Amino acid sequence: MARETKLKCRSLLERTEYYDDEGEWRIAGSDCLLLSGATLRAWARVTRQVLGMGAKVIMLEAGKSAGQQFARSLLKVGLKPEELKDATQIFLTQGGWGMVSAQVDAKKKSAVFRIRNSVMARQIKSQEPVCHFLTGYLAGVLSVMLNENIECNETTCGGMGGNLCEFQAVWF
């Protein structure tokens, strides 16, 4: 990660805005909130119980929309598309989503994100991947970053054992 990009991203996180009179917290102009990992996991669990496989689609689409909005807000405050990968790694890691790393090669149409200690997979035992919101989020960021129609697949999930989630991009 280039030092200049890292400094821009850190500066962005350090310049969060909180409005006491409105109860609002913003990063790069984006409306944010603090939410515990336990609350997020409970939301995902209850959604799956009520909606079955439809919950996966909802979480993927909500994540994709959030990732696109995040990426667009960073572009709006001056980051370049090629800086979004590093910004996403820093933002998600510092935001408590887990330790994020990524390799993106647009020319080869290859992108892999790895998240160690994913907030969605912590304390969950599953026979299938559980990080649907993150899967969509990463697809949303990549779609804006590369100006392409991109989806992601979670190919390895910490919820299935281990401590690593891996997400691979698929170009359409």
Tab-separated table of N, CA and C in Angstrom:
chain	number	residue	atom	x	y	z
A	1	MET	N	0.847	-1.173	0.000
A	1	MET	CA	0.000	0.000	0.000
A	1	MET	C	0.892	1.236	0.000
A	2	ALA	N	0.644	2.134	-0.896
A	2	ALA	CA	1.428	3.359	-0.987
A	2	ALA	C	1.215	4.204	0.259
A	3	ARG	N	2.322	4.777	0.750
A	3	ARG	CA	2.253	5.580	1.968
A	3	ARG	C	1.243	6.725	1.832
A	4	GLU	N	1.236	7.403	0.694
A	4	GLU	CA	0.316	8.523	0.485
A	4	GLU	C	-1.142	8.069	0.583
A	5	THR	N	-1.448	6.923	-0.029
A	5	THR	CA	-2.812	6.396	0.038
A	5	THR	C	-3.169	6.060	1.475
A	6	LYS	N	-2.242	5.406	2.184
A	6	LYS	CA	-2.497	5.028	3.567
A	6	LYS	C	-2.775	6.276	4.407
A	7	LEU	N	-1.985	7.311	4.213
A	7	LEU	CA	-2.193	8.539	4.973
A	7	LEU	C	-3.530	9.185	4.634
A	8	LYS	N	-3.904	9.200	3.362
A	8	LYS	CA	-5.202	9.756	2.973
A	8	LYS	C	-6.332	8.995	3.653
A	9	CYS	N	-6.226	7.671	3.647
A	9	CYS	CA	-7.286	6.844	4.233
A	9	CYS	C	-7.352	7.040	5.731
A	10	ARG	N	-6.198	7.022	6.399
A	10	ARG	CA	-6.199	7.232	7.844
A	10	ARG	C	-6.750	8.613	8.170
A	11	SER	N	-6.326	9.615	7.409
A	11	SER	CA	-6.813	10.964	7.630
A	11	SER	C	-8.333	11.008	7.478
A	12	LEU	N	-8.834	10.281	6.499
A	12	LEU	CA	-10.270	10.222	6.271
A	12	LEU	C	-10.980	9.662	7.507
A	13	LEU	N	-10.447	8.573	8.068
A	13	LEU	CA	-11.061	7.979	9.254
A	13	LEU	C	-10.934	8.901	10.461
A	14	GLU	N	-9.824	9.611	10.541
A	14	GLU	CA	-9.629	10.512	11.673
A	14	GLU	C	-10.516	11.756	11.574
A	15	ARG	N	-11.008	12.036	10.389
A	15	ARG	CA	-11.864	13.206	10.200
A	15	ARG	C	-13.346	12.832	10.236
A	16	THR	N	-13.683	11.838	11.019
A	16	THR	CA	-15.101	11.517	11.151
A	16	THR	C	-15.809	12.712	11.797
A	17	GLU	N	-17.050	12.845	11.488
A	17	GLU	CA	-17.830	13.967	12.002
A	17	GLU	C	-18.956	13.427	12.872
A	18	TYR	N	-19.103	14.016	14.051
A	18	TYR	CA	-20.225	13.665	14.913
A	18	TYR	C	-21.002	14.937	15.209
A	19	TYR	N	-22.308	14.873	15.022
A	19	TYR	CA	-23.177	16.025	15.253
A	19	TYR	C	-24.045	15.740	16.474
A	20	ASP	N	-23.637	16.317	17.607
A	20	ASP	CA	-24.350	16.138	18.872
A	20	ASP	C	-25.825	16.483	18.768
A	21	ASP	N	-26.123	17.592	18.117
A	21	ASP	CA	-27.498	18.081	18.071
A	21	ASP	C	-28.410	17.211	17.211
A	22	GLU	N	-27.825	16.369	16.375
A	22	GLU	CA	-28.616	15.497	15.499
A	22	GLU	C	-28.418	14.014	15.803
A	23	GLY	N	-27.406	13.686	16.604
A	23	GLY	CA	-27.103	12.280	16.857
A	23	GLY	C	-26.608	11.567	15.610
A	24	GLU	N	-25.821	12.274	14.793
A	24	GLU	CA	-25.307	11.710	13.539
A	24	GLU	C	-23.798	11.562	13.590
A	25	TRP	N	-23.324	10.473	12.983
A	25	TRP	CA	-21.897	10.219	12.825
A	25	TRP	C	-21.664	9.989	11.343
A	26	ARG	N	-20.690	10.679	10.751
A	26	ARG	CA	-20.432	10.561	9.312
A	26	ARG	C	-18.948	10.347	9.041
A	27	ILE	N	-18.677	9.527	8.036
A	27	ILE	CA	-17.327	9.344	7.511
A	27	ILE	C	-17.418	9.621	6.018
A	28	ALA	N	-16.615	10.569	5.547
A	28	ALA	CA	-16.624	10.968	4.130
A	28	ALA	C	-18.035	11.330	3.674
A	29	GLY	N	-18.801	11.917	4.584
A	29	GLY	CA	-20.156	12.315	4.245
A	29	GLY	C	-21.181	11.197	4.324
A	30	SER	N	-20.725	9.972	4.596
A	30	SER	CA	-21.640	8.824	4.674
A	30	SER	C	-22.187	8.673	6.081
A	31	ASP	N	-23.473	8.458	6.167
A	31	ASP	CA	-24.167	8.230	7.422
A	31	ASP	C	-23.694	6.907	8.022
A	32	CYS	N	-23.193	6.922	9.254
A	32	CYS	CA	-22.652	5.710	9.892
A	32	CYS	C	-23.283	5.507	11.268
A	33	LEU	N	-23.117	4.319	11.808
A	33	LEU	CA	-23.526	4.043	13.171
A	33	LEU	C	-22.617	2.979	13.758
A	34	LEU	N	-22.561	2.943	15.068
A	34	LEU	CA	-21.817	1.891	15.744
A	34	LEU	C	-22.790	0.769	16.048
A	35	LEU	N	-22.386	-0.440	15.733
A	35	LEU	CA	-23.240	-1.606	15.907
A	35	LEU	C	-22.354	-2.749	16.381
A	36	SER	N	-22.749	-3.436	17.419
A	36	SER	CA	-21.912	-4.523	17.922
A	36	SER	C	-21.926	-5.710	16.968
A	37	GLY	N	-20.836	-6.463	16.981
A	37	GLY	CA	-20.762	-7.680	16.177
A	37	GLY	C	-21.860	-8.657	16.557
A	38	ALA	N	-22.160	-8.750	17.852
A	38	ALA	CA	-23.211	-9.662	18.312
A	38	ALA	C	-24.569	-9.266	17.725
A	39	THR	N	-24.839	-7.973	17.647
A	39	THR	CA	-26.098	-7.505	17.066
A	39	THR	C	-26.171	-7.846	15.585
A	40	LEU	N	-25.079	-7.629	14.873
A	40	LEU	CA	-25.037	-7.939	13.442
A	40	LEU	C	-25.236	-9.434	13.193
A	41	ARG	N	-24.581	-10.270	14.000
A	41	ARG	CA	-24.741	-11.725	13.847
A	41	ARG	C	-26.165	-12.159	14.184
A	42	ALA	N	-26.767	-11.551	15.217
A	42	ALA	CA	-28.150	-11.890	15.579
A	42	ALA	C	-29.102	-11.496	14.453
A	43	TRP	N	-28.888	-10.323	13.854
A	43	TRP	CA	-29.716	-9.888	12.723
A	43	TRP	C	-29.630	-10.911	11.590
A	44	ALA	N	-28.421	-11.339	11.273
A	44	ALA	CA	-28.234	-12.314	10.190
A	44	ALA	C	-28.905	-13.649	10.534
A	45	ARG	N	-28.754	-14.097	11.780
A	45	ARG	CA	-29.332	-15.381	12.198
A	45	ARG	C	-30.860	-15.353	12.121
A	46	VAL	N	-31.465	-14.310	12.668
A	46	VAL	CA	-32.927	-14.209	12.671
A	46	VAL	C	-33.450	-14.054	11.245
A	47	THR	N	-32.765	-13.282	10.439
A	47	THR	CA	-33.173	-13.118	9.038
A	47	THR	C	-33.163	-14.466	8.324
A	48	ARG	N	-32.112	-15.270	8.562
A	48	ARG	CA	-32.048	-16.613	7.948
A	48	ARG	C	-33.175	-17.504	8.453
A	49	GLN	N	-33.468	-17.437	9.756
A	49	GLN	CA	-34.525	-18.273	10.321
A	49	GLN	C	-35.889	-17.925	9.723
A	50	VAL	N	-36.149	-16.650	9.538
A	50	VAL	CA	-37.450	-16.212	9.046
A	50	VAL	C	-37.575	-16.370	7.532
A	51	LEU	N	-36.531	-16.028	6.804
A	51	LEU	CA	-36.621	-15.978	5.345
A	51	LEU	C	-35.918	-17.120	4.617
A	52	GLY	N	-35.213	-17.958	5.343
A	52	GLY	CA	-34.491	-19.053	4.690
A	52	GLY	C	-33.450	-18.522	3.724
A	53	MET	N	-33.355	-19.121	2.544
A	53	MET	CA	-32.348	-18.727	1.563
A	53	MET	C	-32.581	-17.315	1.020
A	54	GLY	N	-33.789	-16.810	1.136
A	54	GLY	CA	-34.047	-15.435	0.711
A	54	GLY	C	-33.232	-14.428	1.505
A	55	ALA	N	-32.869	-14.790	2.734
A	55	ALA	CA	-32.056	-13.911	3.572
A	55	ALA	C	-30.695	-13.661	2.941
A	56	LYS	N	-30.145	-14.678	2.307
A	56	LYS	CA	-28.831	-14.536	1.662
A	56	LYS	C	-28.896	-13.463	0.578
A	57	VAL	N	-29.939	-13.496	-0.235
A	57	VAL	CA	-30.093	-12.519	-1.318
A	57	VAL	C	-30.224	-11.112	-0.743
A	58	ILE	N	-31.011	-10.964	0.309
A	58	ILE	CA	-31.197	-9.657	0.938
A	58	ILE	C	-29.870	-9.135	1.470
A	59	MET	N	-29.117	-9.981	2.172
A	59	MET	CA	-27.836	-9.552	2.736
A	59	MET	C	-26.823	-9.231	1.641
A	60	LEU	N	-26.784	-10.041	0.576
A	60	LEU	CA	-25.873	-9.768	-0.546
A	60	LEU	C	-26.196	-8.427	-1.198
A	61	GLU	N	-27.471	-8.195	-1.481
A	61	GLU	CA	-27.868	-6.957	-2.159
A	61	GLU	C	-27.686	-5.734	-1.262
A	62	ALA	N	-28.006	-5.868	0.024
A	62	ALA	CA	-27.792	-4.755	0.958
A	62	ALA	C	-26.305	-4.449	1.070
A	63	GLY	N	-25.488	-5.491	1.137
A	63	GLY	CA	-24.040	-5.306	1.195
A	63	GLY	C	-23.507	-4.643	-0.059
A	64	LYS	N	-23.986	-5.078	-1.213
A	64	LYS	CA	-23.503	-4.501	-2.473
A	64	LYS	C	-23.850	-3.018	-2.549
A	65	SER	N	-25.062	-2.677	-2.177
A	65	SER	CA	-25.476	-1.275	-2.177
A	65	SER	C	-24.610	-0.451	-1.217
A	66	ALA	N	-24.356	-0.990	-0.028
A	66	ALA	CA	-23.525	-0.290	0.958
A	66	ALA	C	-22.095	-0.123	0.453
A	67	GLY	N	-21.539	-1.153	-0.171
A	67	GLY	CA	-20.182	-1.071	-0.711
A	67	GLY	C	-20.073	-0.041	-1.822
A	68	GLN	N	-21.078	0.002	-2.687
A	68	GLN	CA	-21.082	0.998	-3.762
A	68	GLN	C	-21.168	2.407	-3.185
A	69	GLN	N	-22.032	2.592	-2.208
A	69	GLN	CA	-22.202	3.906	-1.591
A	69	GLN	C	-20.911	4.337	-0.903
A	70	PHE	N	-20.254	3.406	-0.196
A	70	PHE	CA	-18.983	3.695	0.473
A	70	PHE	C	-17.945	4.139	-0.553
A	71	ALA	N	-17.791	3.374	-1.627
A	71	ALA	CA	-16.789	3.688	-2.650
A	71	ALA	C	-17.080	5.038	-3.305
A	72	ARG	N	-18.330	5.288	-3.627
A	72	ARG	CA	-18.690	6.570	-4.258
A	72	ARG	C	-18.427	7.749	-3.322
A	73	SER	N	-18.687	7.558	-2.026
A	73	SER	CA	-18.449	8.651	-1.076
A	73	SER	C	-16.960	8.963	-0.979
A	74	LEU	N	-16.110	7.938	-1.085
A	74	LEU	CA	-14.664	8.185	-1.046
A	74	LEU	C	-14.186	8.879	-2.315
A	75	LEU	N	-14.745	8.506	-3.449
A	75	LEU	CA	-14.392	9.189	-4.700
A	75	LEU	C	-14.816	10.658	-4.631
A	76	LYS	N	-15.958	10.890	-4.022
A	76	LYS	CA	-16.499	12.248	-3.918
A	76	LYS	C	-15.595	13.164	-3.089
A	77	VAL	N	-14.892	12.602	-2.089
A	77	VAL	CA	-14.003	13.430	-1.259
A	77	VAL	C	-12.563	13.422	-1.765
A	78	GLY	N	-12.335	12.858	-2.953
A	78	GLY	CA	-11.029	13.015	-3.580
A	78	GLY	C	-10.153	11.793	-3.751
A	79	LEU	N	-10.558	10.635	-3.225
A	79	LEU	CA	-9.743	9.454	-3.486
A	79	LEU	C	-9.881	9.060	-4.950
A	80	LYS	N	-8.858	8.411	-5.471
A	80	LYS	CA	-8.882	7.918	-6.850
A	80	LYS	C	-9.360	6.469	-6.831
A	81	PRO	N	-9.943	5.988	-7.930
A	81	PRO	CA	-10.417	4.598	-7.962
A	81	PRO	C	-9.350	3.588	-7.536
A	82	GLU	N	-8.098	3.807	-7.952
A	82	GLU	CA	-7.037	2.855	-7.598
A	82	GLU	C	-6.679	2.890	-6.110
A	83	GLU	N	-7.177	3.886	-5.376
A	83	GLU	CA	-6.927	3.966	-3.937
A	83	GLU	C	-8.019	3.284	-3.117
A	84	LEU	N	-9.098	2.876	-3.756
A	84	LEU	CA	-10.231	2.297	-3.026
A	84	LEU	C	-9.902	0.960	-2.374
A	85	LYS	N	-9.051	0.154	-2.984
A	85	LYS	CA	-8.683	-1.134	-2.378
A	85	LYS	C	-8.048	-0.901	-1.007
A	86	ASP	N	-7.047	-0.017	-0.961
A	86	ASP	CA	-6.374	0.263	0.303
A	86	ASP	C	-7.318	0.913	1.304
A	87	ALA	N	-8.157	1.828	0.828
A	87	ALA	CA	-9.110	2.491	1.714
A	87	ALA	C	-10.077	1.482	2.323
A	88	THR	N	-10.517	0.523	1.521
A	88	THR	CA	-11.441	-0.508	2.004
A	88	THR	C	-10.765	-1.388	3.041
A	89	GLN	N	-9.526	-1.776	2.783
A	89	GLN	CA	-8.783	-2.591	3.759
A	89	GLN	C	-8.691	-1.870	5.101
A	90	ILE	N	-8.298	-0.602	5.062
A	90	ILE	CA	-8.134	0.172	6.294
A	90	ILE	C	-9.479	0.379	6.985
A	91	PHE	N	-10.480	0.804	6.233
A	91	PHE	CA	-11.791	1.098	6.812
A	91	PHE	C	-12.401	-0.133	7.477
A	92	LEU	N	-12.406	-1.266	6.782
A	92	LEU	CA	-13.006	-2.475	7.351
A	92	LEU	C	-12.200	-2.995	8.533
A	93	THR	N	-10.869	-2.960	8.429
A	93	THR	CA	-10.034	-3.434	9.538
A	93	THR	C	-10.236	-2.550	10.760
A	94	GLN	N	-10.120	-1.229	10.587
A	94	GLN	CA	-10.279	-0.322	11.724
A	94	GLN	C	-11.720	-0.277	12.218
A	95	GLY	N	-12.658	-0.648	11.365
A	95	GLY	CA	-14.061	-0.671	11.757
A	95	GLY	C	-14.469	-1.936	12.494
A	96	GLY	N	-13.536	-2.877	12.682
A	96	GLY	CA	-13.823	-4.078	13.459
A	96	GLY	C	-14.371	-5.252	12.670
A	97	TRP	N	-14.309	-5.193	11.339
A	97	TRP	CA	-14.834	-6.280	10.512
A	97	TRP	C	-13.874	-7.457	10.446
A	98	GLY	N	-12.637	-7.286	10.894
A	98	GLY	CA	-11.603	-8.317	10.844
A	98	GLY	C	-10.358	-7.733	10.197
A	99	MET	N	-9.306	-8.546	10.097
A	99	MET	CA	-8.061	-8.109	9.457
A	99	MET	C	-8.182	-8.355	7.958
A	100	VAL	N	-8.265	-7.287	7.199
A	100	VAL	CA	-8.562	-7.372	5.765
A	100	VAL	C	-7.296	-7.187	4.937
A	101	SER	N	-7.140	-8.056	3.940
A	101	SER	CA	-6.081	-7.886	2.941
A	101	SER	C	-6.699	-8.161	1.577
A	102	ALA	N	-6.089	-7.592	0.547
A	102	ALA	CA	-6.661	-7.752	-0.795
A	102	ALA	C	-5.581	-7.717	-1.859
A	103	GLN	N	-5.822	-8.467	-2.917
A	103	GLN	CA	-5.026	-8.391	-4.134
A	103	GLN	C	-6.015	-8.165	-5.274
A	104	VAL	N	-5.780	-7.115	-6.037
A	104	VAL	CA	-6.647	-6.805	-7.170
A	104	VAL	C	-5.774	-6.577	-8.398
A	105	ASP	N	-6.072	-7.306	-9.465
A	105	ASP	CA	-5.386	-7.132	-10.746
A	105	ASP	C	-6.459	-7.016	-11.826
A	106	ALA	N	-6.821	-5.784	-12.142
A	106	ALA	CA	-7.909	-5.544	-13.098
A	106	ALA	C	-7.589	-6.101	-14.475
A	107	LYS	N	-6.326	-6.028	-14.876
A	107	LYS	CA	-5.949	-6.525	-16.209
A	107	LYS	C	-6.188	-8.022	-16.334
A	108	LYS	N	-5.912	-8.757	-15.258
A	108	LYS	CA	-6.116	-10.212	-15.260
A	108	LYS	C	-7.522	-10.589	-14.807
A	109	LYS	N	-8.321	-9.567	-14.491
A	109	LYS	CA	-9.667	-9.793	-13.953
A	109	LYS	C	-9.613	-10.751	-12.765
A	110	SER	N	-8.776	-10.376	-11.812
A	110	SER	CA	-8.575	-11.183	-10.612
A	110	SER	C	-8.617	-10.279	-9.381
A	111	ALA	N	-9.427	-10.659	-8.417
A	111	ALA	CA	-9.480	-9.931	-7.151
A	111	ALA	C	-9.827	-10.916	-6.044
A	112	VAL	N	-9.031	-10.887	-4.986
A	112	VAL	CA	-9.253	-11.750	-3.826
A	112	VAL	C	-9.121	-10.898	-2.570
A	113	PHE	N	-10.136	-10.943	-1.729
A	113	PHE	CA	-10.083	-10.326	-0.408
A	113	PHE	C	-10.011	-11.450	0.610
A	114	ARG	N	-9.185	-11.266	1.621
A	114	ARG	CA	-9.105	-12.214	2.735
A	114	ARG	C	-9.386	-11.446	4.026
A	115	ILE	N	-10.223	-12.036	4.861
A	115	ILE	CA	-10.539	-11.416	6.144
A	115	ILE	C	-10.312	-12.452	7.235
A	116	ARG	N	-9.322	-12.168	8.057
A	116	ARG	CA	-9.047	-13.024	9.209
A	116	ARG	C	-9.873	-12.490	10.378
A	117	ASN	N	-10.527	-13.380	11.090
A	117	ASN	CA	-11.345	-13.016	12.245
A	117	ASN	C	-12.552	-12.164	11.839
A	118	SER	N	-13.240	-12.563	10.790
A	118	SER	CA	-14.407	-11.829	10.285
A	118	SER	C	-15.477	-11.681	11.362
A	119	VAL	N	-16.027	-10.482	11.478
A	119	VAL	CA	-17.070	-10.226	12.467
A	119	VAL	C	-18.280	-11.131	12.244
A	120	MET	N	-18.584	-11.451	11.003
A	120	MET	CA	-19.747	-12.294	10.722
A	120	MET	C	-19.498	-13.753	11.093
A	121	ALA	N	-18.263	-14.208	10.975
A	121	ALA	CA	-17.967	-15.622	11.227
A	121	ALA	C	-17.551	-15.895	12.669
A	122	ARG	N	-17.241	-14.853	13.428
A	122	ARG	CA	-16.851	-15.053	14.829
A	122	ARG	C	-17.986	-15.742	15.578
A	123	GLN	N	-17.650	-16.740	16.343
A	123	GLN	CA	-18.594	-17.433	17.224
A	123	GLN	C	-19.735	-18.102	16.474
A	124	ILE	N	-19.558	-18.354	15.186
A	124	ILE	CA	-20.590	-19.041	14.408
A	124	ILE	C	-20.013	-20.333	13.867
A	125	LYS	N	-20.779	-21.381	13.973
A	125	LYS	CA	-20.420	-22.664	13.358
A	125	LYS	C	-21.457	-22.935	12.283
A	126	SER	N	-20.981	-23.169	11.076
A	126	SER	CA	-21.895	-23.359	9.959
A	126	SER	C	-21.315	-24.363	8.976
A	127	GLN	N	-22.172	-24.943	8.182
A	127	GLN	CA	-21.737	-25.875	7.141
A	127	GLN	C	-21.562	-25.160	5.806
A	128	GLU	N	-21.941	-23.879	5.764
A	128	GLU	CA	-21.821	-23.097	4.533
A	128	GLU	C	-21.377	-21.683	4.894
A	129	PRO	N	-20.878	-20.923	3.929
A	129	PRO	CA	-20.438	-19.554	4.207
A	129	PRO	C	-21.556	-18.704	4.821
A	130	VAL	N	-21.164	-17.780	5.714
A	130	VAL	CA	-22.141	-16.949	6.420
A	130	VAL	C	-21.940	-15.445	6.205
A	131	CYS	N	-20.890	-15.055	5.520
A	131	CYS	CA	-20.543	-13.631	5.401
A	131	CYS	C	-21.183	-12.985	4.175
A	132	HIS	N	-22.487	-13.126	4.043
A	132	HIS	CA	-23.186	-12.661	2.848
A	132	HIS	C	-23.136	-11.142	2.690
A	133	PHE	N	-23.302	-10.406	3.792
A	133	PHE	CA	-23.248	-8.945	3.698
A	133	PHE	C	-21.872	-8.498	3.214
A	134	LEU	N	-20.815	-9.061	3.795
A	134	LEU	CA	-19.451	-8.717	3.370
A	134	LEU	C	-19.199	-9.099	1.916
A	135	THR	N	-19.721	-10.238	1.494
A	135	THR	CA	-19.575	-10.671	0.102
A	135	THR	C	-20.145	-9.611	-0.836
A	136	GLY	N	-21.342	-9.142	-0.528
A	136	GLY	CA	-21.961	-8.100	-1.336
A	136	GLY	C	-21.219	-6.776	-1.242
A	137	TYR	N	-20.774	-6.425	-0.040
A	137	TYR	CA	-20.062	-5.166	0.186
A	137	TYR	C	-18.810	-5.089	-0.684
A	138	LEU	N	-18.031	-6.164	-0.671
A	138	LEU	CA	-16.799	-6.187	-1.464
A	138	LEU	C	-17.109	-6.114	-2.955
A	139	ALA	N	-18.164	-6.792	-3.390
A	139	ALA	CA	-18.578	-6.708	-4.798
A	139	ALA	C	-18.962	-5.275	-5.159
A	140	GLY	N	-19.636	-4.593	-4.245
A	140	GLY	CA	-20.024	-3.205	-4.490
A	140	GLY	C	-18.831	-2.280	-4.623
A	141	VAL	N	-17.871	-2.426	-3.715
A	141	VAL	CA	-16.656	-1.603	-3.785
A	141	VAL	C	-15.918	-1.867	-5.097
A	142	LEU	N	-15.729	-3.146	-5.431
A	142	LEU	CA	-15.008	-3.490	-6.663
A	142	LEU	C	-15.735	-2.986	-7.906
A	143	SER	N	-17.057	-3.067	-7.911
A	143	SER	CA	-17.832	-2.601	-9.068
A	143	SER	C	-17.591	-1.119	-9.338
A	144	VAL	N	-17.561	-0.319	-8.275
A	144	VAL	CA	-17.307	1.114	-8.429
A	144	VAL	C	-15.837	1.355	-8.763
A	145	MET	N	-14.950	0.670	-8.053
A	145	MET	CA	-13.514	0.855	-8.246
A	145	MET	C	-13.084	0.575	-9.683
A	146	LEU	N	-13.630	-0.493	-10.265
A	146	LEU	CA	-13.202	-0.935	-11.591
A	146	LEU	C	-14.194	-0.568	-12.695
A	147	ASN	N	-15.315	0.047	-12.302
A	147	ASN	CA	-16.368	0.421	-13.248
A	147	ASN	C	-16.781	-0.781	-14.106
A	148	GLU	N	-17.012	-1.889	-13.430
A	148	GLU	CA	-17.389	-3.152	-14.081
A	148	GLU	C	-18.522	-3.782	-13.280
A	149	ASN	N	-19.241	-4.721	-13.899
A	149	ASN	CA	-20.258	-5.491	-13.189
A	149	ASN	C	-19.550	-6.675	-12.530
A	150	ILE	N	-19.413	-6.616	-11.221
A	150	ILE	CA	-18.653	-7.624	-10.481
A	150	ILE	C	-19.490	-8.173	-9.335
A	151	GLU	N	-19.428	-9.460	-9.156
A	151	GLU	CA	-19.998	-10.132	-7.990
A	151	GLU	C	-18.835	-10.798	-7.260
A	152	CYS	N	-19.066	-11.200	-6.029
A	152	CYS	CA	-18.048	-11.932	-5.273
A	152	CYS	C	-18.653	-13.227	-4.759
A	153	ASN	N	-17.798	-14.206	-4.578
A	153	ASN	CA	-18.172	-15.469	-3.943
A	153	ASN	C	-17.286	-15.664	-2.730
A	154	GLU	N	-17.886	-16.096	-1.630
A	154	GLU	CA	-17.089	-16.448	-0.458
A	154	GLU	C	-16.665	-17.900	-0.634
A	155	THR	N	-15.390	-18.116	-0.896
A	155	THR	CA	-14.884	-19.456	-1.199
A	155	THR	C	-14.386	-20.184	0.037
A	156	THR	N	-14.045	-19.443	1.070
A	156	THR	CA	-13.632	-20.011	2.356
A	156	THR	C	-14.287	-19.163	3.434
A	157	CYS	N	-14.833	-19.799	4.467
A	157	CYS	CA	-15.504	-19.050	5.534
A	157	CYS	C	-15.027	-19.525	6.900
A	158	GLY	N	-14.640	-18.573	7.735
A	158	GLY	CA	-14.224	-18.891	9.094
A	158	GLY	C	-15.320	-19.563	9.898
A	159	GLY	N	-16.572	-19.328	9.552
A	159	GLY	CA	-17.689	-19.962	10.239
A	159	GLY	C	-17.754	-21.463	10.002
A	160	MET	N	-17.038	-21.929	8.975
A	160	MET	CA	-17.008	-23.362	8.656
A	160	MET	C	-15.796	-24.039	9.293
A	161	GLY	N	-15.074	-23.298	10.112
A	161	GLY	CA	-13.857	-23.799	10.743
A	161	GLY	C	-12.688	-22.941	10.293
A	162	GLY	N	-11.722	-22.817	11.143
A	162	GLY	CA	-10.592	-21.958	10.814
A	162	GLY	C	-10.884	-20.522	11.203
A	163	ASN	N	-10.055	-19.627	10.706
A	163	ASN	CA	-10.166	-18.227	11.105
A	163	ASN	C	-10.076	-17.284	9.905
A	164	LEU	N	-10.300	-17.812	8.695
A	164	LEU	CA	-10.110	-17.009	7.499
A	164	LEU	C	-11.319	-17.105	6.578
A	165	CYS	N	-11.738	-15.957	6.086
A	165	CYS	CA	-12.752	-15.909	5.036
A	165	CYS	C	-12.061	-15.389	3.780
A	166	GLU	N	-12.389	-15.994	2.645
A	166	GLU	CA	-11.803	-15.559	1.380
A	166	GLU	C	-12.921	-15.294	0.386
A	167	PHE	N	-12.797	-14.175	-0.308
A	167	PHE	CA	-13.809	-13.730	-1.258
A	167	PHE	C	-13.146	-13.536	-2.618
A	168	GLN	N	-13.685	-14.180	-3.645
A	168	GLN	CA	-13.132	-14.063	-4.992
A	168	GLN	C	-14.128	-13.331	-5.878
A	169	ALA	N	-13.602	-12.400	-6.667
A	169	ALA	CA	-14.443	-11.619	-7.573
A	169	ALA	C	-14.727	-12.397	-8.845
A	170	VAL	N	-15.923	-12.149	-9.386
A	170	VAL	CA	-16.342	-12.738	-10.654
A	170	VAL	C	-16.827	-11.589	-11.533
A	171	TRP	N	-16.215	-11.447	-12.708
A	171	TRP	CA	-16.602	-10.398	-13.660
A	171	TRP	C	-17.758	-10.890	-14.519
A	172	PHE	N	-18.718	-9.997	-14.811
A	172	PHE	CA	-19.841	-10.327	-15.692
A	172	PHE	C	-19.843	-9.404	-16.884
